[in-house]
Amino acid sequence: MKLTRFLTAAVLLAAPLSYAQNQPAAPQHPVPSIQDSETSSQKDARMAWWRQARFGMFIHWGLYSIPAGTWDGKQVPSIGEWIMNNASIPVADYKSLAAQFNPTGFSAHDIVALAKSAGMKYIVITAKHHDGFAMFDSKANAFNIVAATPFHRDPLRELADEARKQGLKLGFYYSQDQDWTAPGASAILRANHDPVTHHWDKAQDGDFDTYLHTKAIPQIKELLTNYGDFPAVLWFDTPTANMTPARAAEIVALVNQHPNLIWNNRLGGGYKGDTETPEQTIPAQGFPGEDWESCMTINDTWGYKSYDTNFKSTETLLRNLIDIASKGGNYLLNIGPDSHGIVPQPEVDRLHAMGTWLAVNGEAIYGTQPTLFGPEAGSFSATVKDSKGNPKFIPAWDWRSTTAPNKIYIEIFNWPPVSGAQAAFHLDKLPRKITSAYLLADPAHTPLKMTQAGGSLDIHLPAKPLDPIATVLVLETAK
Ligand code: H79
């Protein structure tokens, strides 16, 4: 049976980062989606580039990059793109930010080139976040970057042209349900138990269907029709109880007209979409047999905050990518350009470092299959419970593995101890017969000595890793 899911407000508050999990089955869809009717080989063809990609760039960029985490002289806690909500900023005050938004430092060429040099294969940018400001040329609603700012340019068009030139895919994030500046749309209040209709300004009151029919649906239409072969991905977010099956079906009727489109599991209304989307977390065992993508911040915010310097190390970011690939998922890693359109240098530096590793070791990531082992990722504790009372997963960080038809890749994080002049990598159980071994970063692919005994295998490694973050051992296998 096909598992469909329905989001409730309670689930959203209890587990805001796993929108689609553990939800009751929805009633039959009023409008069937493509996923309901396509064959598995049609789905394979539609998802092919995405499954190959493994690594994408998320871009959160909008008016919130102007306050950059500070309002009325006070630092506003939590994620930067939520500042309007978190500081209860009146609609008129927030909207007036548009008059000062002139990000002349924005270069679509440089951002696409940055993604490309990081080894990313696609970009997903906020076309409209919860603040309701459209980062594109919209005839449907004037609160947009072309009509309401001195900038008068459409960054989505510029990115689409560049992505096409440089061979990357481009997707659009669209907040279909929350919109804090459009009358009638949803607003989830921090720590409030009525997440659907909490408004902090009368200007937010109104009728949800009016919002849906005069703003969300017309803008989704614009996004789907004005950018040629893009968007390749449509990324919905934070559905509330307002996104009923009937309302979601109106959006599905639109996306159905774009048979190559990939869209995520956050539309609402019981639609499952194409992709599971864990947020700020890597699931212990992935979602076996499903397409999934972990989206994560590079510091602690999606939208730019001037004082968030808590950047993850290149080591953490790369090991996250490898961990995710070993479980069959994609890594959608976020950058937050500032109000001039400039990507913070610490973010640029980390992406370049990841690209340097991928330029040598990308074969072990792109288009690979998940691990044939499993226990190397960690184990569930017999004693420690997670926040839901389930056994807590304790990750291990010695190594990960990815798989190709005739190869097993072992990405070694913790180099095995040296005895004599050598280290040995030990495998107890071999899923395939190993015929030879070498290090991917060794240009000569010099064969490594192997010792096999009673079904287990020791690979003799040099005393030191070739890369301190992750050195890839390639095991050639007989099928
Ligand atoms: O776009 C990014 C986030 O803005 C968005 N999804 C990613 C990709 C997102 N919206 N909501 N959430 C993520 C999770 C909800 C968090 C909340 Fe809160 C907890 C909302 C209210 C309490 C964080 C803390 C935001 C306000 C306070």
Coordinates of C-alpha atoms and ligand atoms in Angstrom, one line a residue:
M1 CA 0.0 0.0 0.0
K2 CA 1.1 3.5 -0.8
L3 CA 1.8 5.4 2.3
T4 CA 0.5 8.9 2.1
R5 CA 0.9 11.5 4.8
F6 CA -0.9 14.4 6.2
L7 CA 0.6 17.2 8.2
T8 CA -1.1 18.4 11.4
A9 CA -0.2 21.5 13.3
A10 CA 0.5 19.3 16.3
V11 CA 3.1 17.3 14.4
L12 CA 4.7 20.5 13.1
L13 CA 5.2 21.8 16.6
A14 CA 6.3 18.6 18.2
A15 CA 8.7 17.8 15.4
P16 CA 9.2 20.8 13.2
L17 CA 12.1 19.3 11.4
S18 CA 10.4 16.1 10.1
Y19 CA 7.3 17.3 8.4
A20 CA 6.3 14.2 6.6
Q21 CA 7.0 11.5 9.2
N22 CA 4.5 9.6 11.2
Q23 CA 1.5 11.2 9.6
P24 CA -1.8 9.4 9.1
A25 CA -2.8 8.5 5.6
A26 CA -4.6 11.2 3.7
P27 CA -7.9 10.8 2.0
Q28 CA -7.7 9.9 -1.7
H29 CA -6.2 12.9 -3.5
P30 CA -8.8 15.1 -5.1
V31 CA -6.3 15.6 -8.0
P32 CA -3.9 12.7 -8.5
S33 CA -0.3 13.8 -8.8
I34 CA 2.2 12.5 -11.3
Q35 CA 3.7 10.3 -8.6
D36 CA 0.4 8.5 -8.3
S37 CA 0.3 7.4 -11.9
E38 CA 3.8 7.1 -13.3
T39 CA 5.6 3.8 -13.7
S40 CA 8.7 3.1 -11.8
S41 CA 10.8 3.5 -14.9
Q42 CA 9.2 6.8 -15.7
K43 CA 10.0 7.9 -12.1
D44 CA 13.6 6.6 -12.5
A45 CA 14.0 8.8 -15.6
R46 CA 12.5 11.8 -14.0
M47 CA 14.7 11.5 -10.9
A48 CA 17.9 10.4 -12.7
W49 CA 19.8 13.7 -12.6
W50 CA 18.8 14.3 -9.0
R51 CA 20.0 10.9 -7.9
Q52 CA 23.3 11.4 -9.7
A53 CA 23.8 14.9 -8.1
R54 CA 24.2 14.1 -4.4
F55 CA 25.2 17.7 -3.6
G56 CA 23.2 20.9 -4.1
M57 CA 23.3 24.6 -2.9
F58 CA 20.4 26.0 -1.0
I59 CA 20.2 29.8 -1.1
H60 CA 18.2 31.8 1.4
W61 CA 18.1 35.4 0.3
G62 CA 15.6 38.1 0.8
L63 CA 14.7 41.3 2.6
Y64 CA 15.7 39.7 5.9
S65 CA 19.3 40.1 4.8
I66 CA 18.9 43.8 5.6
P67 CA 18.1 43.6 9.3
A68 CA 20.5 40.6 9.3
G69 CA 19.3 39.4 12.7
T70 CA 19.0 42.8 14.5
W71 CA 15.7 44.8 14.9
D72 CA 15.3 48.1 16.9
G73 CA 18.9 47.7 18.0
K74 CA 18.3 44.3 19.6
Q75 CA 19.7 41.0 18.4
V76 CA 16.7 38.7 17.6
P77 CA 17.3 35.1 18.5
S78 CA 16.9 32.1 16.1
I79 CA 17.0 31.9 12.3
G80 CA 17.5 35.2 10.4
E81 CA 14.7 34.7 7.8
W82 CA 12.2 34.5 10.6
I83 CA 13.0 37.9 12.0
M84 CA 9.7 39.5 11.0
N85 CA 7.8 36.8 12.9
N86 CA 10.2 36.5 15.8
A87 CA 10.3 40.3 16.5
S88 CA 6.5 40.7 15.6
I89 CA 7.4 43.4 13.0
P90 CA 4.4 45.1 11.6
V91 CA 3.6 44.4 8.0
A92 CA 4.1 48.1 6.8
D93 CA 7.5 48.3 8.6
Y94 CA 8.7 45.1 7.1
K95 CA 7.5 46.0 3.6
S96 CA 9.3 49.3 3.8
L97 CA 12.6 47.4 3.8
A98 CA 12.1 46.8 0.0
A99 CA 12.8 50.5 -0.7
Q100 CA 16.4 50.0 0.5
F101 CA 17.1 46.7 -1.1
N102 CA 19.7 47.3 -3.7
P103 CA 22.0 44.3 -3.8
T104 CA 24.3 45.5 -6.6
G105 CA 27.0 43.1 -5.5
F106 CA 24.9 40.2 -6.6
S107 CA 26.4 38.2 -9.4
A108 CA 24.5 35.2 -10.8
H109 CA 27.7 34.2 -12.6
D110 CA 29.8 34.1 -9.4
I111 CA 27.2 32.2 -7.4
V112 CA 26.7 29.6 -10.0
A113 CA 30.4 29.3 -10.4
L114 CA 30.8 29.0 -6.7
A115 CA 28.3 26.1 -6.6
K116 CA 30.1 24.5 -9.5
S117 CA 33.5 24.8 -7.9
A118 CA 32.1 23.3 -4.7
G119 CA 31.0 20.3 -6.7
M120 CA 27.4 21.1 -6.3
K121 CA 25.1 20.0 -9.2
Y122 CA 22.0 22.0 -8.5
I123 CA 20.8 25.2 -6.8
V124 CA 17.5 25.8 -5.0
I125 CA 16.8 29.5 -4.2
T126 CA 14.1 31.1 -2.1
A127 CA 11.7 32.6 -4.7
K128 CA 9.4 33.6 -1.9
H129 CA 10.0 32.8 1.8
H130 CA 7.5 33.2 4.6
D131 CA 7.9 37.0 4.6
G132 CA 6.0 37.0 1.3
F133 CA 8.6 39.0 -0.6
A134 CA 9.1 37.7 -4.1
M135 CA 12.7 37.6 -5.3
F136 CA 11.5 37.5 -8.9
D137 CA 9.5 39.6 -11.4
S138 CA 5.9 39.0 -10.5
K139 CA 2.9 40.6 -12.2
A140 CA 0.7 38.8 -9.7
N141 CA 1.9 40.7 -6.6
A142 CA 3.8 44.0 -6.5
F143 CA 5.8 43.1 -3.3
N144 CA 8.7 41.9 -5.3
I145 CA 12.3 42.6 -6.1
V146 CA 11.6 44.1 -9.6
A147 CA 8.6 46.3 -8.8
A148 CA 9.3 47.3 -5.2
T149 CA 13.1 47.9 -5.0
P150 CA 15.6 50.2 -6.6
F151 CA 17.4 47.1 -7.8
H152 CA 14.7 46.4 -10.5
R153 CA 16.5 43.1 -11.5
D154 CA 15.2 39.5 -11.4
P155 CA 17.9 37.4 -9.8
L156 CA 16.0 34.2 -10.6
R157 CA 16.2 35.0 -14.3
E158 CA 19.9 35.8 -14.1
L159 CA 20.5 32.6 -12.1
A160 CA 18.5 30.6 -14.6
D161 CA 20.5 31.9 -17.5
E162 CA 23.8 31.2 -15.7
A163 CA 22.8 27.8 -14.5
R164 CA 22.0 26.8 -18.0
K165 CA 25.3 28.2 -19.3
Q166 CA 27.4 26.5 -16.6
G167 CA 25.4 23.2 -16.7
L168 CA 23.7 23.2 -13.3
K169 CA 20.0 22.7 -12.5
L170 CA 18.0 25.4 -10.8
G171 CA 15.1 25.0 -8.4
F172 CA 12.8 27.4 -6.6
Y173 CA 11.7 27.4 -3.0
Y174 CA 8.2 28.8 -2.6
S175 CA 6.4 29.2 0.8
Q176 CA 3.0 28.3 -0.4
D177 CA 1.1 28.4 3.0
Q178 CA 2.9 30.8 5.3
D179 CA 3.0 34.4 4.1
W180 CA 3.3 37.0 6.8
T181 CA 2.6 40.0 4.6
A182 CA -0.3 38.7 2.5
P183 CA -3.8 39.0 4.1
G184 CA -5.3 35.7 5.0
A185 CA -2.2 33.5 4.7
S186 CA -0.8 31.4 7.5
A187 CA 1.7 32.5 10.2
I188 CA 3.1 30.0 12.5
L189 CA 4.0 31.7 15.8
R190 CA 7.1 30.7 17.7
A191 CA 6.1 28.7 20.8
N192 CA 2.4 29.3 20.2
H193 CA -0.1 26.5 20.2
D194 CA -2.3 27.8 17.5
P195 CA 0.2 27.7 14.7
V196 CA -2.1 28.4 11.8
T197 CA -3.8 31.7 12.2
H198 CA -1.7 33.6 14.7
H199 CA -1.3 37.2 13.4
W200 CA 0.5 40.0 15.1
D201 CA -0.8 42.7 12.8
K202 CA -4.4 43.3 11.6
A203 CA -3.0 43.7 8.1
Q204 CA -2.5 40.0 8.1
D205 CA -6.1 39.2 8.6
G206 CA -8.1 38.0 5.7
D207 CA -9.3 34.9 3.8
F208 CA -6.9 32.1 3.0
D209 CA -8.5 31.2 -0.3
T210 CA -8.2 34.8 -1.5
Y211 CA -4.5 34.6 -0.7
L212 CA -4.2 31.3 -2.5
H213 CA -6.0 32.4 -5.6
T214 CA -4.6 35.9 -5.9
K215 CA -1.0 35.4 -4.8
A216 CA 0.3 31.9 -4.2
I217 CA -1.2 30.1 -7.2
P218 CA -0.6 33.0 -9.7
Q219 CA 3.0 33.2 -8.5
I220 CA 3.6 29.5 -8.7
K221 CA 2.3 29.7 -12.3
E222 CA 4.8 32.5 -13.0
L223 CA 7.6 30.5 -11.6
L224 CA 6.6 27.4 -13.6
T225 CA 6.2 29.3 -16.9
N226 CA 8.6 32.2 -17.0
Y227 CA 12.0 30.5 -16.7
G228 CA 12.2 28.1 -19.6
D229 CA 13.2 24.6 -18.7
F230 CA 13.6 25.7 -15.0
P231 CA 12.6 25.2 -12.3
A232 CA 13.9 21.6 -12.1
V233 CA 12.8 21.5 -8.5
L234 CA 10.0 23.2 -6.6
W235 CA 10.6 23.2 -2.9
F236 CA 7.5 23.8 -0.8
D237 CA 7.7 24.4 3.0
T238 CA 5.8 24.5 6.3
P239 CA 2.3 23.3 5.3
T240 CA -0.2 23.9 8.1
A241 CA -3.8 22.7 8.5
N242 CA -4.7 25.5 6.0
M243 CA -3.2 23.4 3.2
T244 CA -6.1 21.1 2.9
P245 CA -6.2 18.3 0.3
A246 CA -8.5 20.4 -1.9
R247 CA -6.2 23.4 -1.7
A248 CA -3.1 21.4 -2.3
A249 CA -4.8 19.8 -5.2
E250 CA -5.1 23.2 -6.9
I251 CA -1.3 23.4 -6.8
V252 CA -0.9 19.8 -7.9
A253 CA -3.0 20.6 -11.0
L254 CA -0.3 23.2 -11.9
V255 CA 2.8 21.1 -11.2
N256 CA 1.3 18.2 -13.1
Q257 CA 1.7 20.3 -16.2
H258 CA 5.4 20.1 -15.8
P259 CA 6.2 16.3 -16.1
N260 CA 9.9 16.6 -15.5
L261 CA 9.5 18.7 -12.3
I262 CA 10.8 17.3 -9.0
W263 CA 9.0 18.6 -5.8
N264 CA 9.4 17.8 -2.2
N265 CA 7.1 16.4 0.5
R266 CA 6.2 19.7 2.1
L267 CA 3.2 20.7 -0.1
G268 CA 0.7 19.5 2.5
G269 CA -2.8 18.1 1.9
G270 CA -1.5 14.5 2.1
Y271 CA 0.7 14.7 -1.0
K272 CA 4.0 12.8 -0.6
G273 CA 5.9 14.5 -3.5
D274 CA 9.2 13.1 -4.6
T275 CA 11.6 13.7 -1.8
E276 CA 11.8 13.2 1.9
T277 CA 13.4 16.4 3.4
P278 CA 15.0 16.0 6.8
E279 CA 16.0 19.5 8.0
Q280 CA 19.2 20.1 10.0
T281 CA 19.6 16.4 10.6
I282 CA 20.9 13.3 8.9
P283 CA 18.7 10.3 9.5
A284 CA 20.4 7.3 11.1
Q285 CA 19.8 5.0 8.3
G286 CA 18.5 7.3 5.5
F287 CA 15.2 6.5 3.9
P288 CA 15.9 3.1 2.3
G289 CA 14.3 2.9 -1.2
E290 CA 13.2 6.5 -1.1
D291 CA 14.7 9.7 -2.5
W292 CA 15.7 12.0 0.3
E293 CA 17.6 15.2 0.8
S294 CA 19.0 16.6 4.1
C295 CA 19.0 20.4 4.0
M296 CA 21.4 22.0 6.5
T297 CA 22.8 25.4 7.4
I298 CA 26.5 26.2 7.1
N299 CA 26.3 28.2 10.4
D300 CA 23.1 28.4 12.5
T301 CA 20.9 30.5 10.2
W302 CA 19.4 30.2 6.7
G303 CA 19.0 33.9 6.0
Y304 CA 22.0 36.1 6.6
K305 CA 22.7 37.2 10.1
S306 CA 25.6 39.6 10.5
Y307 CA 26.8 38.1 13.8
D308 CA 26.3 34.4 13.2
T309 CA 29.9 33.3 12.8
N310 CA 29.3 29.7 14.1
F311 CA 30.4 28.2 10.8
K312 CA 30.8 24.4 10.6
S313 CA 34.2 23.2 9.8
T314 CA 35.1 21.9 6.3
E315 CA 35.7 18.6 8.0
T316 CA 32.1 18.5 9.4
L317 CA 30.6 19.6 6.1
L318 CA 32.5 17.0 4.0
R319 CA 31.8 14.2 6.5
N320 CA 28.1 15.2 6.4
L321 CA 28.2 14.9 2.6
I322 CA 29.9 11.5 2.7
D323 CA 27.6 10.3 5.5
I324 CA 24.5 11.3 3.5
A325 CA 25.8 9.7 0.3
S326 CA 26.5 6.5 2.2
K327 CA 22.9 6.4 3.1
G328 CA 21.6 7.2 -0.4
G329 CA 20.6 10.8 0.1
N330 CA 21.4 14.3 -1.2
Y331 CA 23.0 17.2 0.8
L332 CA 21.4 20.6 0.2
L333 CA 23.8 22.9 1.9
N334 CA 22.7 26.5 2.5
I335 CA 24.4 29.8 1.9
G336 CA 23.0 33.2 2.9
P337 CA 24.0 36.1 0.8
D338 CA 24.0 39.5 2.5
S339 CA 21.9 42.6 1.6
H340 CA 24.5 43.5 -1.1
G341 CA 24.1 40.1 -2.7
I342 CA 27.6 39.0 -1.5
V343 CA 28.2 35.5 -0.2
P344 CA 30.0 35.7 3.2
Q345 CA 33.7 34.7 2.7
P346 CA 33.7 32.0 5.4
E347 CA 31.0 30.2 3.3
V348 CA 32.9 30.7 0.1
D349 CA 36.1 29.3 1.7
R350 CA 34.3 26.1 2.9
L351 CA 32.6 25.5 -0.4
H352 CA 35.9 25.8 -2.2
A353 CA 37.6 23.4 0.2
M354 CA 34.7 20.9 -0.4
G355 CA 35.2 21.3 -4.1
T356 CA 38.9 20.6 -3.9
W357 CA 38.1 17.3 -2.1
L358 CA 35.4 16.4 -4.6
A359 CA 37.6 17.2 -7.6
V360 CA 39.8 14.3 -6.5
N361 CA 37.3 12.0 -4.8
G362 CA 33.9 12.8 -6.5
E363 CA 33.8 9.4 -8.1
A364 CA 33.1 8.0 -4.6
I365 CA 30.0 10.3 -4.2
Y366 CA 28.2 11.2 -7.4
G367 CA 25.7 8.6 -8.6
T368 CA 26.8 6.0 -6.1
Q369 CA 24.6 3.6 -4.2
P370 CA 24.4 3.3 -0.4
T371 CA 26.7 1.3 1.8
L372 CA 26.7 -2.5 1.6
F373 CA 27.7 -2.6 5.2
G374 CA 25.8 -0.4 7.7
P375 CA 27.1 -0.8 11.2
E376 CA 30.0 1.7 10.4
A377 CA 27.5 4.6 10.7
G378 CA 26.9 3.9 14.3
S379 CA 24.3 2.1 16.5
F380 CA 21.2 2.7 18.6
S381 CA 22.1 3.0 22.3
A382 CA 20.7 0.3 24.6
T383 CA 20.3 2.8 27.4
V384 CA 20.2 6.4 26.1
K385 CA 16.8 7.6 24.7
D386 CA 16.2 10.4 22.2
S387 CA 13.7 13.3 22.7
K388 CA 10.8 11.0 21.7
G389 CA 11.8 8.2 24.0
N390 CA 13.2 6.0 21.3
P391 CA 16.7 4.5 21.5
K392 CA 19.2 7.2 20.6
F393 CA 21.4 6.8 17.6
I394 CA 25.0 7.2 18.4
P395 CA 26.9 7.9 15.2
A396 CA 30.4 6.5 14.7
W397 CA 32.9 8.5 12.6
D398 CA 35.6 6.0 11.6
W399 CA 34.5 5.5 8.0
R400 CA 31.6 5.4 5.6
S401 CA 31.1 3.4 2.4
T402 CA 29.4 4.0 -1.0
T403 CA 28.9 1.5 -3.8
A404 CA 29.3 1.3 -7.6
P405 CA 28.6 -1.7 -9.8
N406 CA 32.2 -3.0 -9.7
K407 CA 33.6 -1.0 -6.8
I408 CA 33.2 -0.4 -3.1
Y409 CA 34.4 2.9 -1.8
I410 CA 35.5 3.3 1.8
E411 CA 35.8 6.9 2.9
I412 CA 38.2 6.7 5.9
F413 CA 37.8 9.5 8.5
N414 CA 39.9 8.0 11.3
W415 CA 43.1 6.5 10.0
P416 CA 43.6 3.0 11.5
P417 CA 46.5 2.7 14.0
V418 CA 49.9 2.1 12.6
S419 CA 51.9 -0.9 13.4
G420 CA 55.3 -1.1 12.0
A421 CA 55.4 1.2 9.0
Q422 CA 51.8 0.4 8.0
A423 CA 48.2 0.8 9.0
A424 CA 45.7 -1.9 8.2
F425 CA 42.0 -1.4 7.3
H426 CA 40.1 -4.4 8.5
L427 CA 36.8 -5.7 7.2
D428 CA 35.1 -8.6 8.9
K429 CA 32.4 -9.5 6.4
L430 CA 32.8 -9.0 2.7
P431 CA 29.7 -8.4 0.7
R432 CA 31.5 -9.1 -2.5
K433 CA 34.8 -10.7 -3.6
I434 CA 37.5 -8.1 -3.6
T435 CA 40.0 -8.3 -6.5
S436 CA 42.2 -5.3 -5.8
A437 CA 42.5 -2.1 -3.8
Y438 CA 44.0 1.3 -4.2
L439 CA 43.6 4.9 -2.9
L440 CA 41.5 7.2 -5.1
A441 CA 43.8 10.2 -4.3
D442 CA 46.8 8.2 -5.5
P443 CA 47.2 9.2 -9.1
A444 CA 49.1 6.0 -9.9
H445 CA 46.4 3.8 -8.3
T446 CA 49.2 1.7 -6.8
P447 CA 47.7 -1.6 -5.8
L448 CA 47.6 -2.1 -2.0
K449 CA 48.6 -5.3 -0.4
M450 CA 45.7 -7.3 1.0
T451 CA 45.5 -10.2 3.4
Q452 CA 42.5 -12.4 3.4
A453 CA 41.7 -15.0 6.1
G454 CA 38.5 -16.8 6.9
G455 CA 36.3 -14.3 5.0
S456 CA 37.8 -11.2 6.5
L457 CA 40.2 -8.8 4.8
D458 CA 43.0 -6.5 5.8
I459 CA 44.1 -3.8 3.4
H460 CA 47.6 -2.5 4.1
L461 CA 47.6 1.3 4.1
P462 CA 50.4 3.8 4.1
A463 CA 51.2 5.2 7.6
K464 CA 49.4 8.5 6.9
P465 CA 46.2 9.4 5.2
L466 CA 46.4 11.2 1.9
D467 CA 43.7 13.6 3.1
P468 CA 43.2 14.4 6.8
I469 CA 39.4 14.7 6.4
A470 CA 38.6 11.7 4.3
T471 CA 40.8 9.3 2.3
V472 CA 39.0 7.1 -0.2
L473 CA 40.0 3.5 -0.4
V474 CA 38.7 1.8 -3.6
L475 CA 38.0 -1.9 -3.5
E476 CA 37.5 -3.4 -6.9
T477 CA 35.0 -6.1 -6.8
A478 CA 33.8 -9.0 -8.9
K479 CA 30.1 -8.6 -9.4
Ligands
H79_1 O1 13.5 27.9 5.0 C1 14.1 27.4 6.2 C2 13.4 27.7 7.4 O2 13.0 29.1 7.5 C3 12.2 26.9 7.2 N1 12.6 25.7 6.5 C4 14.0 25.9 6.2 C5 14.4 25.2 4.9 C6 11.5 26.5 8.5 N2 10.4 27.1 8.8 N3 10.0 26.6 10.0 N4 11.0 25.7 10.3 C7 11.9 25.7 9.4 C8 10.9 25.0 11.5 C9 10.1 25.7 12.5 C10 10.7 26.3 13.5 C11 9.9 26.9 14.5 FE1 10.5 28.6 15.3 C12 10.1 26.7 15.9 C13 8.9 27.9 14.3 C14 8.5 28.3 15.5 C15 9.2 27.6 16.5 C16 12.4 28.9 14.8 C17 12.3 29.1 16.1 C18 11.6 29.8 14.1 C19 11.0 30.5 15.1 C20 11.4 30.1 16.3

